[in-house]
Short mmCIF file of C-alpha atoms in Angstrom, two decimals:
data_model
loop_
_atom_site.label_atom_id
_atom_site.label_comp_id
_atom_site.label_asym_id
_atom_site.label_seq_id
_atom_site.Cartn_x
_atom_site.Cartn_y
_atom_site.Cartn_z
CA UNK A 16 153.71 -115.06 -190.80
CA UNK A 17 151.89 -115.53 -187.51
CA UNK A 18 150.15 -112.70 -185.69
CA UNK A 19 152.16 -113.51 -182.55
CA UNK A 20 155.47 -113.17 -184.38
CA UNK A 21 154.32 -109.79 -185.61
CA UNK A 22 153.30 -108.65 -182.15
CA UNK A 23 156.63 -109.82 -180.76
CA UNK A 24 158.59 -107.59 -183.15
CA UNK A 25 157.83 -104.41 -181.25
CA UNK A 26 160.85 -103.02 -179.37
CA UNK A 27 158.58 -102.04 -176.44
CA UNK A 28 157.87 -105.67 -175.67
CA UNK A 29 158.35 -105.38 -171.99
CA UNK A 30 155.98 -102.47 -171.57
CA UNK A 31 153.30 -102.98 -168.97
CA UNK A 32 150.80 -101.70 -171.53
CA UNK A 33 151.41 -104.68 -173.77
CA UNK A 34 151.13 -107.76 -171.69
CA UNK A 35 150.28 -111.24 -172.87
CA UNK A 36 146.56 -110.56 -172.21
CA UNK A 37 146.73 -107.53 -174.50
CA UNK A 38 148.36 -109.56 -177.29
CA UNK A 39 145.64 -112.18 -176.84
CA UNK A 40 143.06 -109.40 -177.12
CA UNK A 41 144.51 -108.08 -180.39
CA UNK A 42 144.46 -111.53 -181.99
CA UNK A 43 140.87 -112.03 -180.88
CA UNK A 44 139.82 -108.62 -182.18
CA UNK A 45 140.92 -109.51 -185.70
CA UNK A 46 139.21 -112.92 -185.54
CA UNK A 47 136.02 -111.36 -184.18
CA UNK A 48 136.01 -108.56 -186.76
CA UNK A 49 136.24 -111.18 -189.49
CA UNK A 50 133.58 -113.44 -187.93
CA UNK A 51 131.20 -110.48 -187.65
CA UNK A 52 131.90 -109.36 -191.22
CA UNK A 53 131.24 -112.85 -192.58
CA UNK A 54 128.14 -113.34 -190.41
CA UNK A 55 126.60 -110.00 -191.40
CA UNK A 56 127.14 -110.87 -195.05
CA UNK A 57 125.85 -114.43 -194.66
CA UNK A 58 122.75 -113.24 -192.76
CA UNK A 59 122.06 -110.80 -195.59
CA UNK A 60 121.94 -113.73 -198.03
CA UNK A 61 119.61 -115.90 -195.97
CA UNK A 62 115.99 -116.29 -197.15
CA UNK A 63 114.99 -115.21 -193.63
CA UNK A 64 116.95 -111.97 -193.77
CA UNK A 65 114.04 -110.05 -192.29
CA UNK A 66 114.44 -111.92 -189.01
CA UNK A 67 118.18 -111.34 -189.01
CA UNK A 68 118.27 -107.54 -189.14
CA UNK A 69 119.27 -107.14 -185.51
CA UNK A 70 122.03 -109.70 -185.97
CA UNK A 71 123.36 -107.83 -189.01
CA UNK A 72 123.26 -104.51 -187.19
CA UNK A 73 125.12 -105.79 -184.17
CA UNK A 74 127.67 -107.65 -186.28
CA UNK A 75 128.50 -104.54 -188.30
CA UNK A 76 128.87 -102.47 -185.14
CA UNK A 77 130.97 -105.14 -183.45
CA UNK A 78 133.30 -105.43 -186.45
CA UNK A 79 133.86 -101.66 -186.45
CA UNK A 80 134.76 -101.57 -182.75
CA UNK A 81 136.98 -104.67 -182.91
CA UNK A 82 138.92 -103.17 -185.84
CA UNK A 83 139.46 -99.88 -184.01
CA UNK A 84 140.56 -101.69 -180.85
CA UNK A 85 142.97 -103.98 -182.72
CA UNK A 86 144.85 -100.91 -183.96
CA UNK A 87 144.76 -98.95 -180.72
CA UNK A 88 145.75 -101.90 -178.52
CA UNK A 89 148.70 -102.58 -180.84
CA UNK A 90 150.29 -99.16 -180.33
CA UNK A 91 152.89 -98.71 -177.63
CA UNK A 92 154.43 -95.34 -178.43
CA UNK A 93 153.51 -92.73 -175.86
CA UNK A 94 150.59 -93.36 -173.53
CA UNK A 95 146.85 -93.46 -174.00
CA UNK A 96 145.65 -95.75 -171.24
CA UNK A 97 142.34 -94.07 -170.39
CA UNK A 98 141.29 -94.40 -174.02
CA UNK A 99 142.42 -98.00 -174.25
CA UNK A 100 140.52 -98.94 -171.08
CA UNK A 101 137.29 -97.30 -172.20
CA UNK A 102 137.51 -98.89 -175.65
CA UNK A 103 138.19 -102.33 -174.14
CA UNK A 104 135.03 -101.85 -172.10
CA UNK A 105 133.03 -100.72 -175.17
CA UNK A 106 134.33 -103.68 -177.18
CA UNK A 107 133.40 -106.17 -174.46
CA UNK A 108 129.87 -104.74 -174.47
CA UNK A 109 129.66 -104.91 -178.26
CA UNK A 110 130.90 -108.50 -178.33
CA UNK A 111 128.44 -109.59 -175.63
CA UNK A 112 125.52 -107.89 -177.38
CA UNK A 113 126.37 -109.45 -180.72
CA UNK A 114 126.86 -112.89 -179.16
CA UNK A 115 123.50 -112.72 -177.39
CA UNK A 116 121.74 -111.92 -180.65
CA UNK A 117 123.60 -114.46 -182.79
CA UNK A 118 123.02 -117.20 -180.22
CA UNK A 119 119.29 -116.92 -180.98
CA UNK A 120 120.05 -118.09 -184.53
CA UNK A 121 122.94 -120.46 -183.80
CA UNK A 122 120.96 -123.64 -184.24
CA UNK A 123 119.76 -122.65 -187.67
CA UNK A 124 122.88 -120.94 -188.98
CA UNK A 125 126.48 -122.07 -188.59
CA UNK A 126 127.73 -118.57 -189.30
CA UNK A 127 125.75 -117.25 -186.33
CA UNK A 128 127.10 -119.97 -184.06
CA UNK A 129 130.68 -119.31 -185.12
CA UNK A 130 130.20 -115.56 -184.85
CA UNK A 131 128.74 -115.92 -181.35
CA UNK A 132 131.71 -118.06 -180.30
CA UNK A 133 134.20 -115.53 -181.70
CA UNK A 134 132.34 -112.73 -179.90
CA UNK A 135 132.39 -114.61 -176.58
CA UNK A 136 136.12 -115.28 -176.99
CA UNK A 137 136.77 -111.62 -177.79
CA UNK A 138 134.64 -110.40 -174.89
CA UNK A 139 136.68 -112.62 -172.55
CA UNK A 140 139.94 -111.37 -174.10
CA UNK A 141 138.87 -107.74 -173.59
CA UNK A 142 137.98 -108.47 -169.97
CA UNK A 143 141.32 -110.25 -169.54
CA UNK A 144 143.20 -107.26 -170.91
CA UNK A 145 141.28 -104.96 -168.59
CA UNK A 146 141.76 -106.91 -165.41
CA UNK A 147 145.40 -107.24 -164.29
CA UNK A 148 147.62 -104.23 -163.76
CA UNK A 149 145.73 -102.35 -166.40
CA UNK B 23 126.06 -83.26 -201.33
CA UNK B 24 125.99 -82.13 -197.70
CA UNK B 25 126.42 -84.51 -194.79
CA UNK B 26 123.14 -83.29 -193.30
CA UNK B 27 121.21 -84.09 -196.47
CA UNK B 28 122.66 -87.58 -196.34
CA UNK B 29 121.73 -88.07 -192.71
CA UNK B 30 118.21 -86.83 -193.42
CA UNK B 31 117.65 -89.51 -196.04
CA UNK B 32 117.17 -92.27 -193.52
CA UNK B 33 113.58 -93.47 -193.21
CA UNK B 34 113.99 -93.82 -189.43
CA UNK B 35 114.39 -90.10 -189.05
CA UNK B 36 112.07 -89.75 -186.16
CA UNK B 37 113.73 -92.47 -184.10
CA UNK B 38 114.74 -91.40 -180.65
CA UNK B 39 118.14 -92.97 -181.34
CA UNK B 40 118.92 -90.45 -184.03
CA UNK B 41 118.24 -87.06 -182.63
CA UNK B 42 119.75 -83.80 -183.79
CA UNK B 43 122.57 -84.18 -181.23
CA UNK B 44 123.44 -87.56 -182.74
CA UNK B 45 123.56 -86.09 -186.27
CA UNK B 46 125.79 -83.33 -184.95
CA UNK B 47 128.03 -85.99 -183.41
CA UNK B 48 128.37 -87.93 -186.68
CA UNK B 49 129.38 -84.80 -188.59
CA UNK B 50 131.94 -83.94 -185.91
CA UNK B 51 133.34 -87.48 -185.90
CA UNK B 52 134.22 -87.26 -189.58
CA UNK B 53 135.76 -83.80 -189.17
CA UNK B 54 137.75 -84.95 -186.14
CA UNK B 55 138.93 -88.14 -187.84
CA UNK B 56 140.24 -86.04 -190.72
CA UNK B 57 141.84 -83.43 -188.43
CA UNK B 58 143.61 -86.18 -186.48
CA UNK B 59 144.77 -87.93 -189.67
CA UNK B 60 146.18 -84.69 -191.08
CA UNK B 61 147.77 -83.71 -187.75
CA UNK B 62 149.46 -87.09 -187.24
CA UNK B 63 150.88 -86.87 -190.75
CA UNK B 64 151.97 -83.25 -190.37
CA UNK B 65 153.62 -83.95 -186.99
CA UNK B 66 155.54 -86.79 -188.62
CA UNK B 67 157.00 -84.33 -191.13
CA UNK B 68 158.08 -81.73 -188.57
CA UNK B 69 161.81 -81.37 -187.80
CA UNK B 70 160.84 -81.78 -184.13
CA UNK B 71 159.05 -85.09 -184.70
CA UNK B 72 160.73 -86.60 -181.63
CA UNK B 73 158.80 -84.22 -179.38
CA UNK B 74 155.55 -84.95 -181.19
CA UNK B 75 155.37 -88.71 -180.68
CA UNK B 76 152.65 -88.54 -178.06
CA UNK B 77 150.63 -86.22 -180.28
CA UNK B 78 150.93 -88.64 -183.21
CA UNK B 79 149.93 -91.60 -181.05
CA UNK B 80 146.87 -89.90 -179.65
CA UNK B 81 145.83 -88.55 -183.04
CA UNK B 82 145.99 -92.00 -184.66
CA UNK B 83 143.97 -93.52 -181.82
CA UNK B 84 141.42 -90.70 -181.91
CA UNK B 85 140.97 -91.03 -185.67
CA UNK B 86 140.29 -94.77 -185.31
CA UNK B 87 137.65 -94.28 -182.64
CA UNK B 88 135.97 -91.36 -184.42
CA UNK B 89 135.71 -93.42 -187.62
CA UNK B 90 134.16 -96.37 -185.78
CA UNK B 91 131.70 -94.10 -183.98
CA UNK B 92 130.67 -92.28 -187.17
CA UNK B 93 129.56 -95.58 -188.66
CA UNK B 94 127.90 -96.98 -185.55
CA UNK B 95 126.07 -93.74 -184.69
CA UNK B 96 124.72 -93.59 -188.25
CA UNK B 97 122.94 -96.95 -188.05
CA UNK B 98 119.31 -97.07 -186.99
CA UNK B 99 118.24 -100.58 -187.88
CA UNK B 100 117.61 -102.69 -184.80
CA UNK B 101 118.98 -101.53 -181.46
CA UNK B 102 122.44 -101.33 -179.98
CA UNK B 103 122.17 -98.54 -177.44
CA UNK B 104 124.50 -99.91 -174.75
CA UNK B 105 127.27 -100.15 -177.35
CA UNK B 106 126.58 -96.70 -178.71
CA UNK B 107 126.66 -95.15 -175.26
CA UNK B 108 129.92 -96.80 -174.27
CA UNK B 109 131.56 -95.81 -177.56
CA UNK B 110 130.37 -92.22 -177.23
CA UNK B 111 132.05 -92.20 -173.82
CA UNK B 112 135.26 -93.73 -175.20
CA UNK B 113 135.29 -91.23 -178.05
CA UNK B 114 134.83 -88.27 -175.72
CA UNK B 115 137.82 -89.50 -173.69
CA UNK B 116 139.93 -89.99 -176.83
CA UNK B 117 139.06 -86.52 -178.11
CA UNK B 118 139.86 -84.86 -174.79
CA UNK B 119 143.18 -86.71 -174.49
CA UNK B 120 144.21 -85.78 -178.03
CA UNK B 121 143.15 -82.15 -177.52
CA UNK B 122 145.16 -81.87 -174.30
CA UNK B 123 148.28 -83.13 -176.03
CA UNK B 124 147.89 -81.08 -179.21
CA UNK B 125 147.21 -77.91 -177.22
CA UNK B 126 150.80 -78.12 -175.93
CA UNK B 127 151.99 -77.63 -179.49
CA UNK B 128 149.25 -75.31 -180.74
CA UNK B 129 151.34 -72.15 -180.64
CA UNK B 130 154.05 -73.67 -182.77
CA UNK B 131 151.95 -75.71 -185.18
CA UNK B 132 148.72 -74.69 -186.86
CA UNK B 133 147.82 -78.33 -187.49
CA UNK B 134 147.96 -79.04 -183.75
CA UNK B 135 145.79 -76.01 -182.98
CA UNK B 136 143.20 -77.01 -185.60
CA UNK B 137 143.30 -80.65 -184.48
CA UNK B 138 142.80 -79.63 -180.83
CA UNK B 139 139.82 -77.48 -181.83
CA UNK B 140 138.25 -80.31 -183.83
CA UNK B 141 138.81 -82.69 -180.89
CA UNK B 142 137.17 -80.26 -178.44
CA UNK B 143 134.20 -79.86 -180.79
CA UNK B 144 133.88 -83.62 -181.17
CA UNK B 145 134.19 -84.23 -177.43
CA UNK B 146 131.34 -81.74 -176.87
CA UNK B 147 129.28 -83.38 -179.61
CA UNK B 148 129.76 -86.83 -178.02
CA UNK B 149 128.72 -85.45 -174.63
CA UNK B 150 125.72 -83.78 -176.26
CA UNK B 151 124.66 -87.04 -177.86
CA UNK B 152 125.03 -88.83 -174.53
CA UNK B 153 123.09 -86.38 -172.43
CA UNK B 154 119.40 -86.09 -173.39
CA UNK B 155 117.13 -89.10 -173.54
CA UNK B 156 120.06 -91.26 -174.53
CA UNK C 17 138.50 -119.72 -183.09
CA UNK C 18 140.60 -119.91 -186.24
CA UNK C 19 140.19 -117.49 -189.13
CA UNK C 20 139.73 -120.43 -191.50
CA UNK C 21 136.85 -121.83 -189.44
CA UNK C 22 135.22 -118.42 -189.61
CA UNK C 23 135.65 -118.17 -193.35
CA UNK C 24 134.24 -121.67 -193.79
CA UNK C 25 130.98 -120.72 -192.07
CA UNK C 26 129.63 -118.79 -195.01
CA UNK C 27 126.78 -120.55 -196.81
CA UNK C 28 128.16 -119.39 -200.18
CA UNK C 29 131.22 -121.54 -199.78
CA UNK C 30 131.21 -122.92 -203.23
CA UNK C 31 130.97 -119.57 -204.94
CA UNK C 32 133.62 -118.93 -207.53
CA UNK C 33 134.18 -115.55 -205.91
CA UNK C 34 135.47 -117.15 -202.73
CA UNK C 35 138.05 -119.67 -203.68
CA UNK C 36 140.85 -120.97 -201.51
CA UNK C 37 143.17 -118.24 -202.88
CA UNK C 38 140.67 -115.61 -201.75
CA UNK C 39 140.50 -117.09 -198.23
CA UNK C 40 144.30 -117.10 -198.14
CA UNK C 41 144.23 -113.45 -199.19
CA UNK C 42 141.83 -112.45 -196.39
CA UNK C 43 143.99 -114.13 -193.74
CA UNK C 44 147.08 -112.40 -195.10
CA UNK C 45 145.35 -109.02 -195.20
CA UNK C 46 144.67 -109.16 -191.46
CA UNK C 47 148.23 -110.27 -190.71
CA UNK C 48 149.68 -107.56 -192.95
CA UNK C 49 147.43 -104.85 -191.48
CA UNK C 50 148.66 -105.80 -188.02
CA UNK C 51 152.32 -106.00 -189.08
CA UNK C 52 152.08 -102.55 -190.67
CA UNK C 53 150.32 -101.07 -187.63
CA UNK C 54 152.98 -102.46 -185.28
CA UNK C 55 155.84 -101.41 -187.58
CA UNK C 56 154.56 -97.84 -187.99
CA UNK C 57 154.26 -97.55 -184.22
CA UNK C 58 157.65 -99.12 -183.56
CA UNK C 59 159.35 -96.88 -186.16
CA UNK C 60 157.81 -93.87 -184.45
CA UNK C 61 159.53 -94.87 -181.20
CA UNK C 62 162.97 -95.41 -182.69
CA UNK C 63 165.70 -92.81 -181.96
CA UNK C 64 166.17 -92.61 -185.74
CA UNK C 65 162.53 -91.79 -186.44
CA UNK C 66 163.55 -89.04 -188.88
CA UNK C 67 164.97 -91.65 -191.25
CA UNK C 68 161.88 -93.83 -190.92
CA UNK C 69 159.22 -91.36 -192.08
CA UNK C 70 158.74 -93.00 -195.45
CA UNK C 71 158.42 -96.39 -193.78
CA UNK C 72 155.76 -95.05 -191.40
CA UNK C 73 153.84 -93.44 -194.23
CA UNK C 74 153.79 -96.55 -196.34
CA UNK C 75 152.91 -98.79 -193.41
CA UNK C 76 149.92 -96.62 -192.45
CA UNK C 77 148.68 -96.59 -196.04
CA UNK C 78 149.20 -100.34 -196.43
CA UNK C 79 147.31 -101.09 -193.20
CA UNK C 80 144.35 -99.01 -194.40
CA UNK C 81 144.15 -100.81 -197.75
CA UNK C 82 144.62 -104.28 -196.25
CA UNK C 83 141.80 -103.63 -193.76
CA UNK C 84 139.44 -102.46 -196.50
CA UNK C 85 140.30 -105.45 -198.68
CA UNK C 86 139.85 -107.94 -195.82
CA UNK C 87 136.24 -106.80 -195.45
CA UNK C 88 135.43 -106.54 -199.13
CA UNK C 89 137.02 -109.89 -200.05
CA UNK C 90 135.02 -111.55 -197.27
CA UNK C 91 131.63 -110.57 -198.66
CA UNK C 92 129.81 -112.95 -200.99
CA UNK C 93 126.32 -111.52 -201.17
CA UNK C 94 125.56 -110.06 -204.56
CA UNK C 95 128.41 -109.27 -206.92
CA UNK C 96 131.13 -106.64 -206.98
CA UNK C 97 133.92 -108.26 -208.94
CA UNK C 98 135.30 -105.21 -210.75
CA UNK C 99 135.77 -103.50 -207.40
CA UNK C 100 137.37 -106.53 -205.82
CA UNK C 101 139.80 -106.93 -208.69
CA UNK C 102 140.89 -103.28 -208.66
CA UNK C 103 141.33 -103.32 -204.89
CA UNK C 104 143.37 -106.53 -205.03
CA UNK C 105 145.61 -104.76 -207.53
CA UNK C 106 145.88 -101.64 -205.34
CA UNK C 107 146.66 -103.76 -202.29
CA UNK C 108 149.39 -105.69 -204.11
CA UNK C 109 150.98 -102.36 -205.07
CA UNK C 110 150.71 -101.04 -201.51
CA UNK C 111 152.25 -104.21 -200.08
CA UNK C 112 155.13 -104.17 -202.53
CA UNK C 113 155.86 -100.49 -201.89
CA UNK C 114 155.84 -100.96 -198.14
CA UNK C 115 158.02 -104.06 -198.36
CA UNK C 116 160.58 -102.26 -200.53
CA UNK C 117 160.86 -99.45 -198.01
CA UNK C 118 160.94 -101.64 -194.90
CA UNK C 119 163.57 -103.91 -196.44
CA UNK C 120 165.97 -100.94 -196.33
CA UNK C 121 165.72 -101.03 -192.54
CA UNK C 122 165.35 -104.76 -192.03
CA UNK C 123 168.89 -105.35 -190.81
CA UNK C 124 168.59 -102.72 -188.13
CA UNK C 125 165.01 -103.29 -187.05
CA UNK C 126 163.23 -106.60 -186.53
CA UNK C 127 159.84 -104.92 -186.88
CA UNK C 128 160.79 -103.72 -190.37
CA UNK C 129 161.99 -107.18 -191.35
CA UNK C 130 158.80 -108.83 -190.11
CA UNK C 131 156.64 -106.13 -191.70
CA UNK C 132 158.42 -106.57 -195.04
CA UNK C 133 157.87 -110.34 -194.86
CA UNK C 134 154.16 -109.90 -194.09
CA UNK C 135 153.86 -107.43 -196.98
CA UNK C 136 155.56 -109.81 -199.41
CA UNK C 137 153.25 -112.63 -198.29
CA UNK C 138 150.20 -110.42 -198.69
CA UNK C 139 151.31 -109.15 -202.09
CA UNK C 140 151.66 -112.78 -203.24
CA UNK C 141 148.25 -113.65 -201.77
CA UNK C 142 146.63 -110.72 -203.62
CA UNK C 143 148.27 -111.81 -206.86
CA UNK C 144 147.13 -115.39 -206.21
CA UNK C 145 143.55 -114.25 -205.69
CA UNK C 146 143.71 -112.22 -208.89
CA UNK C 147 145.12 -114.90 -211.12
CA UNK C 148 142.84 -117.93 -211.58
CA UNK C 149 139.28 -117.56 -212.77
CA UNK C 150 139.06 -114.22 -211.08
CA UNK D 29 135.46 -76.63 -187.89
CA UNK D 30 135.25 -77.07 -191.65
CA UNK D 31 136.95 -79.92 -193.48
CA UNK D 32 138.71 -77.41 -195.75
CA UNK D 33 140.20 -75.54 -192.79
CA UNK D 34 141.53 -78.86 -191.52
CA UNK D 35 143.04 -79.78 -194.87
CA UNK D 36 144.65 -76.35 -195.13
CA UNK D 37 146.52 -76.82 -191.85
CA UNK D 38 149.07 -79.16 -193.31
CA UNK D 39 152.54 -77.62 -193.70
CA UNK D 40 152.99 -79.41 -197.05
CA UNK D 41 150.23 -77.39 -198.62
CA UNK D 42 152.07 -76.61 -201.78
CA UNK D 43 153.02 -80.19 -202.51
CA UNK D 44 152.05 -81.41 -205.93
CA UNK D 45 150.59 -84.47 -204.24
CA UNK D 46 147.92 -82.41 -202.54
CA UNK D 47 146.29 -80.21 -205.07
CA UNK D 48 142.84 -78.68 -204.88
CA UNK D 49 141.40 -81.70 -206.75
CA UNK D 50 142.85 -83.98 -204.06
CA UNK D 51 141.29 -81.92 -201.27
CA UNK D 52 137.97 -82.06 -203.12
CA UNK D 53 138.37 -85.83 -203.36
CA UNK D 54 138.98 -86.23 -199.60
CA UNK D 55 135.86 -84.22 -198.74
CA UNK D 56 133.80 -86.30 -201.16
CA UNK D 57 135.18 -89.56 -199.79
CA UNK D 58 133.88 -88.76 -196.30
CA UNK D 59 130.49 -87.70 -197.66
CA UNK D 60 130.26 -90.82 -199.82
CA UNK D 61 131.32 -93.13 -196.99
CA UNK D 62 128.56 -91.67 -194.84
CA UNK D 63 125.95 -91.82 -197.63
CA UNK D 64 126.79 -95.48 -198.26
CA UNK D 65 126.71 -96.33 -194.55
CA UNK D 66 123.30 -94.68 -194.14
CA UNK D 67 121.94 -96.24 -197.35
CA UNK D 68 123.09 -99.77 -196.44
CA UNK D 69 121.42 -99.40 -193.05
CA UNK D 70 118.23 -97.89 -194.48
CA UNK D 71 118.00 -100.62 -197.16
CA UNK D 72 118.31 -103.22 -194.43
CA UNK D 73 115.23 -101.76 -192.72
CA UNK D 74 113.05 -101.65 -195.82
CA UNK D 75 110.21 -104.21 -196.14
CA UNK D 76 111.72 -105.06 -199.55
CA UNK D 77 115.16 -105.83 -198.14
CA UNK D 78 115.41 -108.99 -200.25
CA UNK D 79 115.50 -106.89 -203.41
CA UNK D 80 118.08 -104.55 -201.96
CA UNK D 81 120.84 -107.05 -201.16
CA UNK D 82 123.05 -105.99 -204.04
CA UNK D 83 122.63 -102.35 -203.05
CA UNK D 84 123.64 -103.15 -199.46
CA UNK D 85 126.66 -105.14 -200.61
CA UNK D 86 127.92 -102.42 -202.91
CA UNK D 87 127.29 -99.69 -200.35
CA UNK D 88 129.28 -101.50 -197.67
CA UNK D 89 132.17 -102.10 -200.07
CA UNK D 90 132.08 -98.51 -201.29
CA UNK D 91 132.11 -97.12 -197.74
CA UNK D 92 135.17 -99.23 -196.90
CA UNK D 93 137.14 -98.03 -199.93
CA UNK D 94 136.12 -94.38 -199.49
CA UNK D 95 137.26 -94.46 -195.85
CA UNK D 96 140.61 -95.97 -196.77
CA UNK D 97 141.13 -93.44 -199.56
CA UNK D 98 140.19 -90.47 -197.35
CA UNK D 99 143.04 -91.37 -195.01
CA UNK D 100 145.60 -92.21 -197.66
CA UNK D 101 144.85 -89.15 -199.81
CA UNK D 102 145.24 -86.95 -196.74
CA UNK D 103 148.83 -87.99 -196.04
CA UNK D 104 151.67 -85.97 -197.50
CA UNK D 105 154.71 -87.24 -195.62
CA UNK D 106 157.03 -89.18 -197.86
CA UNK D 107 155.72 -90.51 -201.15
CA UNK D 108 153.29 -93.23 -202.12
CA UNK D 109 151.94 -92.09 -205.48
CA UNK D 110 151.53 -95.48 -207.20
CA UNK D 111 149.34 -96.62 -204.31
CA UNK D 112 147.31 -93.43 -204.29
CA UNK D 113 146.70 -93.65 -208.03
CA UNK D 114 145.59 -97.27 -207.93
CA UNK D 115 143.28 -96.63 -204.97
CA UNK D 116 141.76 -93.58 -206.67
CA UNK D 117 141.00 -95.86 -209.61
CA UNK D 118 139.53 -98.57 -207.36
CA UNK D 119 137.40 -96.00 -205.55
CA UNK D 120 136.07 -94.53 -208.79
CA UNK D 121 135.03 -98.05 -209.85
CA UNK D 122 133.39 -98.74 -206.47
CA UNK D 123 131.49 -95.44 -206.58
CA UNK D 124 130.26 -96.02 -210.12
CA UNK D 125 129.14 -99.58 -209.31
CA UNK D 126 127.28 -98.49 -206.20
CA UNK D 127 125.66 -95.56 -208.04
CA UNK D 128 124.47 -97.82 -210.86
CA UNK D 129 122.83 -100.18 -208.38
CA UNK D 130 121.28 -97.49 -206.17
CA UNK D 131 119.90 -95.64 -209.19
CA UNK D 132 117.63 -98.65 -209.82
CA UNK D 133 115.94 -97.91 -206.49
CA UNK D 134 116.17 -94.12 -206.50
CA UNK D 135 112.55 -93.50 -207.38
CA UNK D 136 111.31 -95.62 -204.51
CA UNK D 137 113.88 -94.73 -201.87
CA UNK D 138 115.29 -91.30 -201.09
CA UNK D 139 118.31 -92.86 -199.40
CA UNK D 140 119.20 -94.69 -202.62
CA UNK D 141 118.85 -91.48 -204.64
CA UNK D 142 121.02 -89.52 -202.25
CA UNK D 143 123.56 -92.32 -202.05
CA UNK D 144 123.75 -92.55 -205.85
CA UNK D 145 124.31 -88.79 -206.06
CA UNK D 146 127.08 -88.92 -203.46
CA UNK D 147 128.69 -91.83 -205.32
CA UNK D 148 128.57 -89.97 -208.65
CA UNK D 149 130.12 -86.89 -207.00
CA UNK D 150 132.85 -89.01 -205.42
CA UNK D 151 133.56 -90.88 -208.65
CA UNK D 152 134.01 -87.52 -210.41
CA UNK D 153 136.24 -86.28 -207.59
CA UNK D 154 138.43 -89.38 -207.83
CA UNK D 155 138.72 -88.92 -211.60
CA UNK D 156 139.54 -85.25 -211.06
CA UNK D 157 142.30 -86.11 -208.62
CA UNK D 158 143.69 -88.67 -211.07
CA UNK D 159 143.72 -86.47 -214.12
CA UNK D 160 146.00 -83.43 -213.85
CA UNK D 161 149.68 -83.74 -213.02
CA UNK D 162 148.95 -86.87 -211.03
#
């Protein structure tokens, strides 16, 4: 069962509020939430955990925002555009902040490199969903 | 076990990032998340559910953002202020939008009146947490 | 950025608590959470929403449990096996209950058919993660 | 706006699925989720973070389950009793496991003591909601 097949099952498919960029954003939110969850947990297990506190903090925050956005961006009943726009903006900021921190540790830790990449992808997807008509 | 006692247990208590307005905001986020969850569910059970779709949509979205903010605003390890500020703003917008919708139905439905009140309280608490030093 | 690449970045890869069946379960939890979120929203927009209340209820509940399990099953620091096992069981029950309800509406609504399929897949993935050593 | 006033606004108030023990459980789930979130964050900031990894892990897991249960136990539309019962059981196990771990650190850290207390209260509330008619 692919995420895209699921997204395509909504009867509001043609709605301007759920464009291809928004679907791309939802998929990236789930991937980023998972990358942040795994990275926070992996950082916690590292012998150098004391140096990774900021990375853990930002990963936990980023996962929480990505999860909230995935749900909100998936809904098409009614209208809540001002909320969606402000949360897309907040999520882009969270993803960038987490990526910047994890990039400091990317050479030493694969989980930080992969998390930073997922955050950069998700930041771009949020910006893409914000830009067109939206 | 009161929420305030829990919040007071953090060793970073004096941090500028966790002022009294921020504690007030966290408490209101949980109350608002619950009010929105109950209201969405109660609207779904009403005979007039077709007229309450927008209220359900906005309540579900508001609950998701309030829950994310409650967690993020509770953390004091490291620093993530740009994210916190943008999410406080997004939450204030979500609360106001949900309140405006639920107020249309407040005379007919107690759950909409109580939800609108909780949303107005939470919006004010988000604004209060945004205003001072923050 | 694929979900599997993310899961593979954890330094505890060889841990018995994170077998291939557990990775499969995490991926299915995200897909099922999204399918349930979309289906609940799509049901809410249908002209026959009054007949779809039970489907909406079960989809919202299932999405909440799948999201919690995705996070918990992704963590490998420390040990929390009794919790993981009981939540896998609860999630399998939630998925089965949601699938049974959505299957009643699967001929009429694509989103119910796709949601039921995602729930059946996730139920099987939870059972698979429960069965071996675990 | 008190949590009890919010819970009382639901038109299904008399439903057997939402007894006083269930309302008590919902209130305790929010308090426990917050206590666990604060304790995980406070543990992460301690100089002895390496000894507190298991506490952080269990607190994060417990917060996730409590949050999911708070939402699910608040819904009264339709019926989903098998899911609610299994999640109450999973939450009681998560609360007990987190309490047992945090009690090891309760003398040294106020946040662990308060978290353990909130977990014990929530475990009892889950058991109370499971016991009567339910």
